[in-house]
Coordinates of C-alpha atoms in Angstrom, one line a residue:
Chain Q
X1 CA -35.5 -0.9 7.6
X2 CA -31.7 -1.1 7.5
X3 CA -31.5 1.1 4.4
X4 CA -32.7 3.9 6.6
X5 CA -29.9 3.5 9.0
X6 CA -27.2 6.1 9.0
X7 CA -24.3 4.9 6.8
X8 CA -21.8 5.4 9.6
X9 CA -23.8 3.1 11.8
X10 CA -23.8 0.4 9.1
X11 CA -20.0 0.8 8.8
X12 CA -19.6 0.5 12.5
X13 CA -21.8 -2.7 12.5
X14 CA -19.6 -4.2 9.8
X15 CA -16.4 -3.1 11.6
X16 CA -17.5 -4.6 14.9
X17 CA -18.4 -7.9 13.3
X18 CA -15.0 -7.9 11.5
X19 CA -13.3 -7.4 14.8
X20 CA -14.5 -10.8 15.9
X21 CA -12.2 -12.3 13.2
X22 CA -9.1 -11.1 15.1
X23 CA -7.7 -13.7 17.3
X24 CA -5.5 -12.7 20.3
X25 CA -1.8 -13.1 19.5
X26 CA -2.2 -12.6 15.8
X27 CA -0.5 -10.4 13.2
X28 CA -3.1 -8.6 11.1
X29 CA -3.1 -6.2 8.1
X30 CA -6.1 -3.9 7.9
X31 CA -6.8 -2.3 4.5
X32 CA -7.3 1.4 3.9
X33 CA -10.7 2.9 4.7
X34 CA -13.4 0.9 6.5
X35 CA -10.9 -1.9 7.4
X36 CA -8.7 0.6 9.3
X37 CA -11.8 1.4 11.5
X38 CA -11.8 -2.2 12.7
X39 CA -8.8 -1.2 15.0
X40 CA -11.1 1.1 16.9
X41 CA -13.2 -1.8 18.1
X42 CA -10.5 -4.3 19.1
X43 CA -11.6 -5.7 22.5
X44 CA -9.5 -5.0 25.5
X45 CA -7.4 -8.0 26.5
X46 CA -6.7 -9.0 22.9
X47 CA -3.0 -8.8 22.0
X48 CA -2.9 -7.9 18.3
X49 CA 0.0 -6.7 16.2
X50 CA -1.2 -4.6 13.3
X51 CA 1.0 -4.5 10.2
X52 CA 1.3 -1.5 7.9
X53 CA 2.7 -2.4 4.5
X54 CA 4.7 0.8 4.3
X55 CA 7.0 -0.7 6.9
X56 CA 5.6 -0.9 10.4
X57 CA 4.8 -3.9 12.5
X58 CA 2.9 -2.7 15.7
X59 CA 0.7 0.2 14.8
X60 CA -0.4 2.1 17.9
X61 CA -3.1 4.7 18.5
X62 CA -3.4 7.9 16.5
X63 CA -1.0 10.4 18.1
X64 CA -1.9 13.2 20.5
X65 CA -1.3 16.5 18.8
X66 CA 2.1 16.9 20.5
X67 CA 3.1 13.3 19.6
X68 CA 2.8 13.7 15.8
X69 CA 5.9 12.6 13.9
X70 CA 5.7 13.4 10.2
X71 CA 8.0 10.4 9.5
X72 CA 5.5 7.9 11.1
X73 CA 2.4 7.1 9.0
X74 CA 0.3 4.1 8.1
X75 CA -0.4 2.8 4.6
X76 CA -3.3 5.2 4.3
X77 CA -0.8 8.0 4.9
X78 CA -2.4 9.0 8.2
X79 CA -0.1 9.9 11.1
X80 CA 0.1 7.1 13.7
X81 CA 2.2 6.0 16.6
X82 CA 4.1 2.7 17.1
X83 CA 3.1 0.5 20.0
X84 CA 5.7 -1.0 22.4
X85 CA 7.6 -3.8 20.7
X86 CA 7.0 -2.3 17.2
X87 CA 9.6 -2.5 14.4
X88 CA 10.3 -0.6 11.2
X89 CA 11.5 -2.0 7.9
X90 CA 11.6 -1.4 4.2
X91 CA 8.7 -2.1 1.7
X92 CA 10.7 -5.0 0.3
X93 CA 10.9 -6.6 3.8
X94 CA 7.3 -5.7 4.4
X95 CA 6.0 -7.5 1.3
X96 CA 8.4 -10.4 1.9
X97 CA 6.6 -10.7 5.3
X98 CA 3.2 -10.6 3.5
X99 CA 4.0 -12.9 0.6
X100 CA 5.8 -15.3 2.8
X101 CA 2.5 -16.0 4.7
X102 CA 3.6 -14.7 8.0
X103 CA 0.5 -12.6 8.6
X104 CA -2.5 -14.4 10.1
X105 CA -5.2 -12.3 8.7
X106 CA -5.9 -9.4 6.3
X107 CA -9.2 -7.5 6.4
X108 CA -9.7 -5.6 3.2
X109 CA -12.5 -3.6 1.5
X110 CA -14.2 -4.9 -1.6
X111 CA -16.2 -3.6 -4.6
X112 CA -17.3 -7.1 -5.8
X113 CA -16.7 -10.7 -4.6
X114 CA -17.5 -13.8 -6.6
X115 CA -18.8 -17.1 -5.4
X116 CA -15.4 -18.6 -6.2
X117 CA -13.6 -16.1 -4.0
X118 CA -12.5 -13.6 -6.7
X119 CA -12.1 -10.1 -5.5
X120 CA -12.4 -6.8 -7.4
X121 CA -11.5 -3.7 -5.3
X122 CA -9.0 -1.5 -7.3
X123 CA -10.5 -0.1 -10.5
X124 CA -13.6 0.9 -12.3
X125 CA -13.2 1.0 -16.1
X126 CA -13.9 4.5 -17.4
X127 CA -12.9 6.1 -14.2
X128 CA -9.4 7.4 -13.4
X129 CA -7.2 4.5 -12.4
X130 CA -5.4 5.3 -9.2
X131 CA -3.4 2.1 -8.8
X132 CA -3.7 -1.1 -6.9
X133 CA -1.3 -0.2 -4.1
X134 CA -0.5 -3.3 -2.1
X135 CA -3.9 -5.0 -2.5
X136 CA -2.7 -7.5 -5.2
X137 CA 0.2 -8.7 -3.0
X138 CA -1.8 -8.8 0.2
X139 CA -4.6 -11.1 -1.1
X140 CA -2.0 -13.7 -1.9
X141 CA -0.1 -13.3 1.4
X142 CA -2.1 -13.4 4.6
X143 CA -3.3 -16.9 5.8
X144 CA -6.9 -15.7 5.9
X145 CA -8.4 -13.0 3.7
X146 CA -11.6 -11.4 5.0
X147 CA -13.5 -8.8 2.8
X148 CA -15.8 -6.3 4.4
X149 CA -18.2 -4.4 2.1
X150 CA -21.8 -3.4 1.5
X151 CA -24.0 -6.2 0.4
X152 CA -25.6 -4.2 -2.4
X153 CA -24.7 -1.1 -4.3
X154 CA -26.5 2.2 -4.2
X155 CA -29.0 0.9 -6.8
X156 CA -29.7 -2.1 -4.6
X157 CA -27.9 -4.5 -6.9
X158 CA -25.9 -7.4 -5.4
X159 CA -22.1 -6.9 -5.0
X160 CA -21.8 -10.6 -4.2
X161 CA -21.8 -12.1 -7.7
X162 CA -21.5 -15.4 -9.6
X163 CA -18.6 -13.7 -11.5
X164 CA -17.1 -10.3 -10.9
X165 CA -17.8 -7.7 -13.6
X166 CA -14.9 -5.3 -12.6
X167 CA -11.2 -6.0 -13.2
X168 CA -9.9 -8.4 -10.5
X169 CA -7.5 -7.7 -7.7
X170 CA -7.0 -11.5 -7.2
X171 CA -8.5 -14.8 -8.3
X172 CA -9.8 -17.3 -5.8
X173 CA -8.3 -15.4 -2.9
X174 CA -11.2 -14.6 -0.5
X175 CA -12.0 -16.8 2.5
X176 CA -14.8 -14.9 4.1
X177 CA -17.1 -11.9 3.3
X178 CA -18.7 -9.8 5.9
X179 CA -21.4 -7.4 4.7
X180 CA -24.0 -5.2 6.5
X181 CA -26.4 -8.1 6.0
X182 CA -24.6 -11.4 6.2
X183 CA -21.3 -13.4 6.7
X184 CA -20.4 -15.9 3.9
X185 CA -17.5 -18.3 3.5
X186 CA -15.9 -19.3 0.3
X187 CA -15.8 -23.1 0.4
X188 CA -14.8 -25.8 -2.2
X189 CA -18.6 -26.4 -2.7
X190 CA -19.3 -22.7 -3.2
X191 CA -20.4 -19.7 -1.2
X192 CA -21.9 -20.7 2.2
X193 CA -24.1 -18.4 4.2
X194 CA -23.1 -18.8 7.9
X195 CA -24.5 -15.7 9.7
X196 CA -27.2 -13.1 9.2
X197 CA -27.2 -9.7 10.7
X198 CA -30.0 -8.4 12.9
X199 CA -33.1 -7.3 11.0
X200 CA -32.7 -9.7 8.0
X201 CA -34.2 -13.0 7.0
X202 CA -32.7 -15.9 5.0
X203 CA -35.1 -15.1 2.2
X204 CA -34.0 -11.5 2.1
X205 CA -30.4 -12.4 2.0
X206 CA -30.8 -15.0 -0.8
X207 CA -32.9 -12.5 -2.8
X208 CA -30.3 -9.7 -2.5
X209 CA -27.4 -12.0 -3.4
X210 CA -26.7 -12.7 -7.1
X211 CA -24.2 -15.5 -6.3
X212 CA -25.6 -18.9 -5.5
X213 CA -25.7 -19.3 -1.7
X214 CA -25.6 -22.6 0.2
X215 CA -27.2 -22.3 3.6
X216 CA -24.9 -23.6 6.3
X217 CA -26.5 -26.2 8.6
X218 CA -25.0 -24.2 11.4
X219 CA -26.5 -20.9 10.2
X220 CA -26.8 -18.3 13.0
X221 CA -29.2 -15.5 12.8
X222 CA -29.0 -12.0 14.3
X223 CA -25.4 -12.4 15.4
X224 CA -24.4 -8.7 14.8
Chain O
X1 CA 35.7 8.9 -0.5
X2 CA 32.2 9.8 -1.3
X3 CA 31.2 13.0 -3.1
X4 CA 29.8 15.4 -0.6
X5 CA 27.8 18.2 -2.2
X6 CA 26.9 21.5 -0.7
X7 CA 24.7 22.7 -3.6
X8 CA 21.5 20.8 -4.6
X9 CA 21.8 22.2 -8.1
X10 CA 25.3 20.6 -8.4
X11 CA 24.0 17.3 -6.9
X12 CA 21.5 16.9 -9.7
X13 CA 23.6 18.5 -12.5
X14 CA 24.6 15.1 -14.1
X15 CA 21.0 14.1 -14.6
X16 CA 20.3 14.4 -18.3
X17 CA 17.1 14.6 -20.4
X18 CA 15.7 11.1 -20.8
X19 CA 17.2 9.7 -17.6
X20 CA 15.5 7.0 -15.6
X21 CA 15.4 8.0 -11.9
X22 CA 14.2 6.3 -8.8
X23 CA 12.9 8.6 -6.1
X24 CA 12.4 7.3 -2.5
X25 CA 9.4 7.9 -0.3
X26 CA 5.9 6.6 0.5
X27 CA 3.4 9.4 0.0
X28 CA 5.4 12.4 1.2
X29 CA 7.2 10.5 3.9
X30 CA 10.9 9.9 3.2
X31 CA 11.1 11.9 -0.1
X32 CA 14.4 13.8 -0.9
X33 CA 12.7 17.2 -0.8
X34 CA 15.5 19.4 -1.9
X35 CA 16.8 17.1 -4.6
X36 CA 13.3 17.1 -6.1
X37 CA 13.2 20.9 -5.9
X38 CA 16.6 21.1 -7.6
X39 CA 15.4 18.8 -10.4
X40 CA 12.5 21.1 -11.0
X41 CA 14.9 24.1 -11.3
X42 CA 17.2 22.1 -13.6
X43 CA 14.4 21.8 -16.1
X44 CA 15.6 18.4 -17.2
X45 CA 13.0 16.7 -19.3
X46 CA 11.6 13.4 -20.6
X47 CA 12.3 11.6 -17.3
X48 CA 11.1 8.1 -16.5
X49 CA 10.4 8.2 -12.8
X50 CA 10.1 5.1 -10.6
X51 CA 8.5 5.9 -7.3
X52 CA 5.6 4.4 -5.3
X53 CA 3.5 7.5 -5.6
X54 CA 3.8 10.8 -7.5
X55 CA 3.6 13.4 -4.8
X56 CA 0.7 15.8 -4.5
X57 CA -0.2 18.8 -6.7
X58 CA 2.1 21.3 -5.0
X59 CA 4.8 19.1 -3.4
X60 CA 7.2 16.3 -4.0
X61 CA 7.1 14.6 -7.5
X62 CA 3.9 16.6 -8.2
X63 CA 6.2 19.6 -8.8
X64 CA 8.1 17.7 -11.6
X65 CA 4.8 16.6 -13.0
X66 CA 3.3 20.1 -13.1
X67 CA 6.5 21.3 -14.9
X68 CA 6.0 18.5 -17.5
X69 CA 9.4 17.0 -16.9
X70 CA 8.1 13.4 -16.6
X71 CA 7.3 11.3 -19.7
X72 CA 6.7 8.0 -17.9
X73 CA 5.8 7.0 -14.3
X74 CA 6.2 3.6 -12.8
X75 CA 4.4 3.3 -9.4
X76 CA 1.7 1.5 -7.4
X77 CA -0.7 4.3 -6.4
X78 CA -1.0 7.7 -8.0
X79 CA -4.4 8.8 -6.7
X80 CA -3.4 11.9 -4.7
X81 CA -2.7 14.1 -7.7
X82 CA -5.2 15.9 -10.0
X83 CA -2.5 17.0 -12.5
X84 CA -1.5 13.4 -12.8
X85 CA -5.0 12.5 -13.9
X86 CA -5.2 15.4 -16.4
X87 CA -1.9 14.4 -18.1
X88 CA -2.8 10.7 -18.3
X89 CA -6.2 11.5 -19.9
X90 CA -4.5 14.0 -22.3
X91 CA -2.0 11.3 -23.3
X92 CA 0.9 13.4 -22.1
X93 CA 2.1 10.9 -19.5
X94 CA 2.7 7.2 -19.7
X95 CA 1.9 5.1 -16.6
X96 CA 3.0 1.7 -15.6
X97 CA 1.1 0.5 -12.5
X98 CA 2.7 -2.3 -10.5
X99 CA 1.5 -3.9 -7.3
X100 CA 3.4 -2.3 -4.4
X101 CA 5.1 -5.4 -3.2
X102 CA 6.1 -6.3 -6.8
X103 CA 7.5 -2.8 -7.2
X104 CA 9.5 -3.1 -4.0
X105 CA 10.8 -6.5 -5.1
X106 CA 11.6 -5.4 -8.7
X107 CA 13.7 -2.6 -7.3
X108 CA 15.3 -4.9 -4.8
X109 CA 16.1 -7.4 -7.5
X110 CA 17.6 -4.7 -9.7
X111 CA 20.1 -3.8 -7.0
X112 CA 20.7 -7.5 -6.1
X113 CA 21.6 -8.8 -9.5
X114 CA 18.5 -10.8 -10.0
X115 CA 17.0 -10.1 -13.5
X116 CA 13.5 -11.5 -12.9
X117 CA 11.4 -13.4 -10.3
X118 CA 8.0 -15.0 -10.0
X119 CA 5.3 -13.6 -7.6
X120 CA 1.7 -14.5 -7.0
X121 CA 0.6 -10.9 -7.1
X122 CA -1.5 -10.1 -10.2
X123 CA -2.1 -13.6 -11.4
X124 CA -5.5 -13.8 -13.1
X125 CA -5.7 -10.0 -13.3
X126 CA -5.3 -7.4 -16.1
X127 CA -1.6 -7.0 -15.3
X128 CA -0.9 -10.7 -16.1
X129 CA -2.4 -10.5 -19.6
X130 CA 0.2 -11.5 -22.2
X131 CA 2.8 -12.1 -19.4
X132 CA 4.5 -15.3 -18.5
X133 CA 2.7 -17.4 -15.8
X134 CA 4.3 -20.5 -14.4
X135 CA 3.1 -23.1 -11.9
X136 CA 5.2 -24.0 -8.8
X137 CA 3.8 -26.4 -6.2
X138 CA 0.3 -26.3 -7.9
X139 CA 0.1 -22.5 -7.7
X140 CA 0.4 -19.9 -10.4
X141 CA 3.0 -17.2 -10.4
X142 CA 3.7 -14.2 -12.6
X143 CA 7.1 -13.4 -14.0
X144 CA 8.3 -9.9 -13.2
X145 CA 11.5 -8.2 -14.3
X146 CA 14.0 -6.2 -12.2
X147 CA 14.1 -2.4 -12.3
X148 CA 17.3 -0.3 -12.3
X149 CA 17.9 3.5 -12.6
X150 CA 20.5 5.9 -13.9
X151 CA 20.1 7.8 -10.7
X152 CA 18.5 7.1 -7.4
X153 CA 17.5 10.1 -5.3
X154 CA 16.9 9.0 -1.7
X155 CA 16.4 10.4 1.8
X156 CA 17.8 9.3 5.1
X157 CA 17.9 10.7 8.6
X158 CA 21.6 10.3 9.1
X159 CA 24.5 9.6 6.7
X160 CA 28.2 9.5 7.2
X161 CA 31.1 10.4 4.9
X162 CA 31.5 6.7 4.1
X163 CA 27.9 6.7 2.7
X164 CA 26.3 4.6 5.5
X165 CA 22.7 5.6 6.1
X166 CA 20.2 5.4 8.9
X167 CA 16.5 6.1 8.3
X168 CA 13.8 7.3 10.7
X169 CA 10.7 5.2 11.3
X170 CA 8.4 4.7 8.2
X171 CA 10.6 7.2 6.2
X172 CA 12.7 4.1 5.3
X173 CA 10.1 2.6 2.9
X174 CA 11.6 2.3 -0.7
X175 CA 14.9 4.1 0.0
X176 CA 17.2 1.2 0.9
X177 CA 16.3 -0.8 -2.3
X178 CA 16.6 2.3 -4.5
X179 CA 20.0 3.0 -3.0
X180 CA 21.2 -0.3 -4.4
X181 CA 19.3 -0.1 -7.7
X182 CA 20.7 3.2 -8.9
X183 CA 23.9 3.4 -11.0
X184 CA 24.5 6.7 -9.2
X185 CA 22.7 7.1 -5.8
X186 CA 22.5 10.5 -4.3
X187 CA 21.4 10.6 -0.6
X188 CA 19.9 13.6 0.9
X189 CA 20.4 13.3 4.6
X190 CA 19.0 15.4 7.5
X191 CA 22.3 15.1 9.3
X192 CA 25.8 14.4 7.8
X193 CA 28.2 12.9 10.3
X194 CA 31.8 11.8 10.5
X195 CA 32.6 8.0 9.9
X196 CA 32.5 6.2 13.2
X197 CA 29.6 8.2 14.5
X198 CA 27.1 5.5 13.4
X199 CA 27.4 2.2 15.1
X200 CA 28.1 -0.3 12.3
X201 CA 25.4 -2.6 13.8
X202 CA 22.9 0.2 13.3
X203 CA 23.6 0.9 9.6
X204 CA 20.4 0.4 7.5
X205 CA 22.1 1.0 4.1
X206 CA 25.8 0.2 3.8
X207 CA 27.9 2.9 2.1
X208 CA 28.8 0.8 -0.9
X209 CA 25.4 1.7 -2.5
X210 CA 25.8 5.4 -2.1
X211 CA 27.9 7.6 -4.4
X212 CA 27.1 11.1 -3.1
X213 CA 25.6 12.8 -0.1
X214 CA 24.2 16.2 0.7
X215 CA 22.8 17.6 3.9
X216 CA 19.4 19.2 3.7
X217 CA 16.7 20.5 6.0
X218 CA 13.3 18.9 5.4
X219 CA 9.8 20.5 5.6
X220 CA 8.2 17.0 6.1
X221 CA 4.7 18.0 5.0
X222 CA 1.9 15.8 6.4
X223 CA -0.6 14.4 3.9
X224 CA -3.3 13.2 6.4
X225 CA -2.9 14.6 9.9
X226 CA -4.8 12.2 12.1
X227 CA -4.8 12.8 15.9
X228 CA -6.6 11.6 18.9
X229 CA -7.9 13.8 21.8
X230 CA -6.4 13.3 25.2
X231 CA -8.5 10.6 26.9

């Protein structure tokens, strides 16, 4: 049933669930692409400072046409504004801030995640290598790393694996994975299923996941 | 005290074939537009370029690439440029990809007299293969070496005759570290002012790192215009 849903709606579902990870008062880095969309769903009343690794703490809304400043962009190279209380700095300062574990949370995209928390999200062998950008640094920096991604690829094959097949971005770096179907935590004991999206059953999730899943005793169903 | 150029061709005249150059900017933001154009005109070849990105097909470092002036590129993300892909696949261009934070720190280290450092970025990945990994406090770190350049070409909003620089917003990016890591740093500034105009407390790059300045008007092309409608 969900396979029929418009892709944009699926992305919105994932982004809205990811937004719940953001605690008021926190400093957060959102990756390029779907993670950037999460900012659109931040609930009113939450005080959040978004970091952009090119040197901005306090990303504001997209500018109005007359507000556009070509010197002010986010890490995805899109024009942005700075919110009140924002600061600008160099990339060296920016990544010192990241590596030094001063960010509370990073929400990044993923191609594959393994049951031990390995992440692959930067290259596909045989295709042109564009570069890792800041991903390899960020996965070792923020206090919590949440990956948002599709549960399966376009052929219906699991992207949550026992072992990643693609070159890694980081080893044992992921804390939580949010897909269109489920939320899973990487624990000492392995990958633990903690939430299931509306329209899916435990059996369907287990069947569509290559990694070994432990079912949390506090499993919640239909939470998003 | 500092060399003040009025011609961009003169500003880049000392850059020889085979030089290693650092070029400031993130995407097209904060790039020294006219210094790059002058390098294209100079036809200098076999350059090693250190820059986070490599421009787009028709602007920034993409122009040097199109003109086949670059032999080697050290950066973190080069996906905005089709000519780049063609040259890599044809074996015409050597590429060294480095995580962005590692790149920033390698340049910072180069300018700060630190030959190498350990970072967690890249441990357990392709870039760590054959490299030195060391454990500190039960965590693995990868050894990375500093980067320096024969010339650093950077961009600032305001510069004074003492070489002090102030950047605008996210156009700061890699420029301050590159200023320190270049043997000769040439700063293209949007506005050149007399010493004393910039409050010393507001200087981003102290003049000691800058050998020459030139004033230049910027096009400031936008890569991804993203706007919101009036609510």
